[in-house]
Amino acid sequence: MEDLSFWMELADAYRSPILELGCGTGRVLLNLASAGHQVIGLDLDAGMLTVLQENMPDNLRARVNVLRGDFTRFHLASRFNLILLPCNTYSTLSSVERSALLSCVARHLAPGGVFVASLPNPVLLRQLPSYGSPQVEEVFPHPDDGSPVQVTSSWQRAAQGVTIYWDYDYLLQGREQHLSRAVHHHRATVQNYLAELHEKGFKLVTLYGDYDRSTYYREAQNLIIVAGFQALTQA
């Protein structure tokens, strides 16, 4: 997928150790480990972590540590050169949750390390129509039997933000299956995100507008934040 090369380039630039927040089933984490990086993955979803462990090749296990936990309140013994939060997760957190996450990240960044979070461009989210009709996003083979899984998305915009609905339809052992998932992206501006970083002692390194490292602009598809931490000093 288009973002994998972006995360790989960051990992090559900042090197191990790396912490992925919200690692899920390991799509990003396993690719980083395959490239030789030492990676810790943190996620609260036990089911996803089980899938990750089951899919992890034996030759990667020495480079990967998978932990179950809340990434808004974690305490690890290590510090990291790179802490990443991919997959548009950052905007699904409330301002209180983002504040707690940033406090944790600040405690776990090594000197010279960076925190990188990707999210949908909040400007574009605010410009969406109030309702988006279902559209097919992709079709991929089911991991159990290879039958096609169709992924459809729709959305609904309200004053509090945008809720995106994901529907998965497939045949499993000849029976129709349907799964649904709703993901809410909170209403916030680019300025809100940057102010929160500043208040926690972070220094902005750069803003990207896409995974090709193009500079962020108002019409960009994404907002990718790269920030380092500098300890707050009292005057």
Coordinates of C-alpha atoms in Angstrom, one line a residue:
M1 CA 0.0 0.0 0.0
E2 CA 1.1 3.6 -0.6
D3 CA 2.0 4.4 3.0
L4 CA 4.4 1.5 3.6
S5 CA 7.3 2.9 1.7
F6 CA 6.9 6.1 3.7
W7 CA 7.1 4.3 7.1
M8 CA 10.1 2.3 5.8
E9 CA 12.0 5.4 4.8
L10 CA 11.4 7.0 8.2
A11 CA 12.6 3.8 9.9
D12 CA 15.7 3.8 7.8
A13 CA 16.3 7.4 8.7
Y14 CA 15.8 7.2 12.4
R15 CA 16.7 3.6 13.0
S16 CA 15.8 1.2 15.9
P17 CA 14.3 1.0 18.4
I18 CA 10.8 1.8 17.0
L19 CA 7.4 1.9 18.7
E20 CA 4.2 1.5 16.7
L21 CA 1.1 2.7 18.5
G22 CA -2.1 0.9 17.4
C23 CA -0.2 -1.8 15.5
G24 CA -3.3 -3.9 14.9
T25 CA -2.6 -7.0 12.9
G26 CA 0.9 -5.8 12.1
R27 CA 0.7 -4.6 8.5
V28 CA 3.3 -1.8 9.1
L29 CA 5.1 -3.5 12.0
L30 CA 6.0 -6.7 10.2
N31 CA 7.3 -4.8 7.2
L32 CA 9.6 -2.8 9.5
A33 CA 10.8 -5.9 11.2
S34 CA 11.4 -7.6 7.8
A35 CA 13.7 -4.7 7.0
G36 CA 15.8 -5.5 10.1
H37 CA 14.4 -3.0 12.6
Q38 CA 13.7 -3.7 16.2
V39 CA 10.0 -2.9 16.8
I40 CA 7.6 -2.9 19.7
G41 CA 3.9 -2.9 18.8
L42 CA 1.2 -1.7 21.2
D43 CA -2.5 -2.2 20.8
L44 CA -5.6 -2.7 23.0
D45 CA -7.4 -5.1 20.6
A46 CA -6.5 -8.6 21.8
G47 CA -8.1 -10.2 18.6
M48 CA -5.9 -8.2 16.3
L49 CA -2.8 -9.0 18.3
T50 CA -3.6 -12.7 18.1
V51 CA -3.8 -12.4 14.3
L52 CA -0.4 -10.6 14.4
Q53 CA 1.2 -13.3 16.5
E54 CA -0.2 -16.0 14.3
N55 CA 1.0 -14.4 11.1
M56 CA 4.4 -13.4 12.3
P57 CA 7.2 -15.4 10.6
D58 CA 9.5 -17.2 13.0
N59 CA 12.5 -15.4 11.7
L60 CA 11.1 -12.0 12.9
R61 CA 10.2 -12.9 16.4
A62 CA 13.6 -11.9 17.8
R63 CA 13.1 -8.4 16.5
V64 CA 9.4 -7.9 17.5
N65 CA 7.8 -7.4 20.9
V66 CA 4.0 -7.2 20.9
L67 CA 2.2 -5.7 23.9
R68 CA -1.4 -5.3 24.8
G69 CA -2.2 -1.9 26.2
D70 CA -3.8 1.5 25.9
F71 CA -1.6 3.9 23.9
T72 CA -3.0 6.9 25.8
R73 CA -1.5 5.6 29.1
F74 CA 1.6 3.3 28.7
H75 CA 4.8 3.0 30.6
L76 CA 7.7 1.1 29.0
A77 CA 11.3 0.7 30.0
S78 CA 12.7 1.8 26.7
R79 CA 13.0 5.0 24.8
F80 CA 12.6 5.1 21.0
N81 CA 14.1 6.9 18.0
L82 CA 10.8 6.7 16.2
I83 CA 7.3 6.5 17.6
L84 CA 4.6 6.2 14.9
L85 CA 0.8 6.3 14.8
P86 CA -0.3 5.3 11.3
C87 CA -3.6 4.4 9.7
N88 CA -5.4 7.7 10.4
T89 CA -5.8 6.9 14.0
Y90 CA -4.8 10.2 15.6
S91 CA -8.0 12.1 14.5
T92 CA -10.2 9.3 16.1
L93 CA -8.9 10.5 19.5
S94 CA -10.6 13.2 21.5
S95 CA -8.6 16.2 22.6
V96 CA -8.3 14.6 26.1
E97 CA -7.0 11.4 24.6
R98 CA -4.6 13.2 22.4
S99 CA -3.2 15.1 25.4
A100 CA -2.7 11.8 27.3
L101 CA -1.0 10.2 24.3
L102 CA 1.4 13.1 23.8
S103 CA 2.4 12.9 27.4
C104 CA 3.3 9.2 27.0
V105 CA 5.1 9.8 23.7
A106 CA 7.2 12.6 25.3
R107 CA 8.3 10.3 28.1
H108 CA 9.4 7.6 25.6
L109 CA 11.1 9.5 22.8
A110 CA 14.9 9.2 22.8
P111 CA 16.9 12.4 22.2
G112 CA 16.7 13.3 18.6
G113 CA 13.7 11.0 18.1
V114 CA 10.5 11.9 16.4
F115 CA 6.8 11.2 16.7
V116 CA 4.9 10.7 13.4
A117 CA 1.1 10.6 13.1
S118 CA -0.9 10.4 9.9
L119 CA -4.5 11.5 9.6
P120 CA -7.0 12.7 7.0
N121 CA -6.6 16.3 6.2
P122 CA -9.0 18.1 8.6
V123 CA -9.7 20.8 6.0
L124 CA -11.1 18.2 3.6
L125 CA -13.1 16.5 6.4
R126 CA -14.9 19.8 7.1
Q127 CA -15.7 20.2 3.4
L128 CA -17.3 16.9 3.0
P129 CA -21.1 16.8 2.2
S130 CA -23.3 15.8 5.1
Y131 CA -23.6 12.3 3.7
G132 CA -21.6 10.1 1.4
S133 CA -23.3 7.2 -0.4
P134 CA -21.6 3.8 -0.2
Q135 CA -18.6 3.3 -2.5
V136 CA -16.5 0.2 -3.1
E137 CA -13.0 0.9 -1.8
E138 CA -11.3 -2.4 -2.6
V139 CA -11.6 -6.2 -3.0
F140 CA -9.1 -8.5 -1.4
P141 CA -8.8 -12.3 -0.8
H142 CA -10.0 -13.6 2.5
P143 CA -7.0 -14.9 4.5
D144 CA -8.8 -18.2 5.3
D145 CA -9.9 -19.5 2.0
G146 CA -9.1 -16.8 -0.6
S147 CA -12.7 -15.8 -1.3
P148 CA -13.2 -12.2 -2.3
V149 CA -13.9 -9.6 0.4
Q150 CA -15.6 -6.4 -0.8
V151 CA -14.9 -3.3 1.3
T152 CA -17.5 -0.5 1.0
S153 CA -17.3 2.9 2.8
S154 CA -19.8 5.7 3.4
W155 CA -19.8 8.7 5.8
Q156 CA -21.9 11.1 7.7
R157 CA -20.8 14.5 8.8
A158 CA -22.0 16.3 11.9
A159 CA -21.0 19.2 14.0
Q160 CA -18.7 17.0 16.2
G161 CA -16.9 15.5 13.2
V162 CA -17.2 12.8 10.5
T163 CA -18.2 9.2 11.0
I164 CA -16.9 6.8 8.4
Y165 CA -18.8 3.5 8.0
W166 CA -16.8 0.4 6.7
D167 CA -18.7 -2.6 5.5
Y168 CA -17.1 -6.0 4.7
D169 CA -19.1 -8.5 2.6
Y170 CA -17.7 -11.9 1.7
L171 CA -18.5 -15.6 1.4
L172 CA -16.9 -17.9 3.9
Q173 CA -17.5 -21.7 3.4
G174 CA -20.3 -20.9 1.1
R175 CA -22.2 -18.6 3.5
E176 CA -22.6 -14.9 3.1
Q177 CA -20.9 -12.9 5.9
H178 CA -21.2 -9.2 6.7
L179 CA -19.2 -7.1 9.1
S180 CA -19.6 -3.4 9.8
R181 CA -17.3 -0.9 11.6
A182 CA -17.9 2.8 12.3
V183 CA -14.9 5.1 12.8
H184 CA -15.4 8.6 14.2
H185 CA -12.9 11.4 13.3
H186 CA -13.2 14.3 15.7
R187 CA -13.6 17.9 14.5
A188 CA -10.3 19.7 14.9
T189 CA -8.2 22.0 12.9
V190 CA -4.5 21.8 11.8
Q191 CA -3.9 24.7 14.3
N192 CA -5.6 22.7 17.1
Y193 CA -3.2 19.8 16.5
L194 CA -0.1 22.0 16.4
A195 CA -1.1 23.9 19.5
E196 CA -1.5 20.7 21.4
L197 CA 1.9 19.6 20.4
H198 CA 3.4 22.9 21.4
E199 CA 1.7 22.8 24.8
K200 CA 3.3 19.4 25.5
G201 CA 6.8 20.6 24.6
F202 CA 7.0 19.2 21.1
K203 CA 8.7 21.0 18.2
L204 CA 7.3 20.6 14.8
V205 CA 9.8 19.1 12.3
T206 CA 7.6 19.1 9.2
L207 CA 4.1 18.6 7.9
Y208 CA 3.5 16.4 4.9
G209 CA 0.4 16.3 2.7
D210 CA 0.9 12.8 1.4
Y211 CA 3.0 9.7 1.7
D212 CA 5.2 11.0 -1.1
R213 CA 6.6 13.6 1.4
S214 CA 5.0 16.5 -0.5
T215 CA 4.5 19.6 1.6
Y216 CA 1.2 19.9 3.3
Y217 CA -1.3 22.4 1.8
R218 CA -5.0 23.0 2.3
E219 CA -6.2 20.7 -0.4
A220 CA -3.8 17.8 0.4
Q221 CA -5.3 14.4 1.0
N222 CA -3.6 13.8 4.3
L223 CA -2.0 15.6 7.2
I224 CA 1.2 13.8 8.4
I225 CA 2.8 15.4 11.5
V226 CA 6.5 14.9 12.3
A227 CA 7.5 16.3 15.6
G228 CA 10.4 16.0 18.1
F229 CA 10.3 16.6 21.8
Q230 CA 12.1 19.3 23.7
A231 CA 11.7 19.4 27.4
L232 CA 9.8 22.4 28.7
T233 CA 12.0 24.8 30.7
Q234 CA 10.8 27.3 33.3
A235 CA 11.7 31.0 32.9

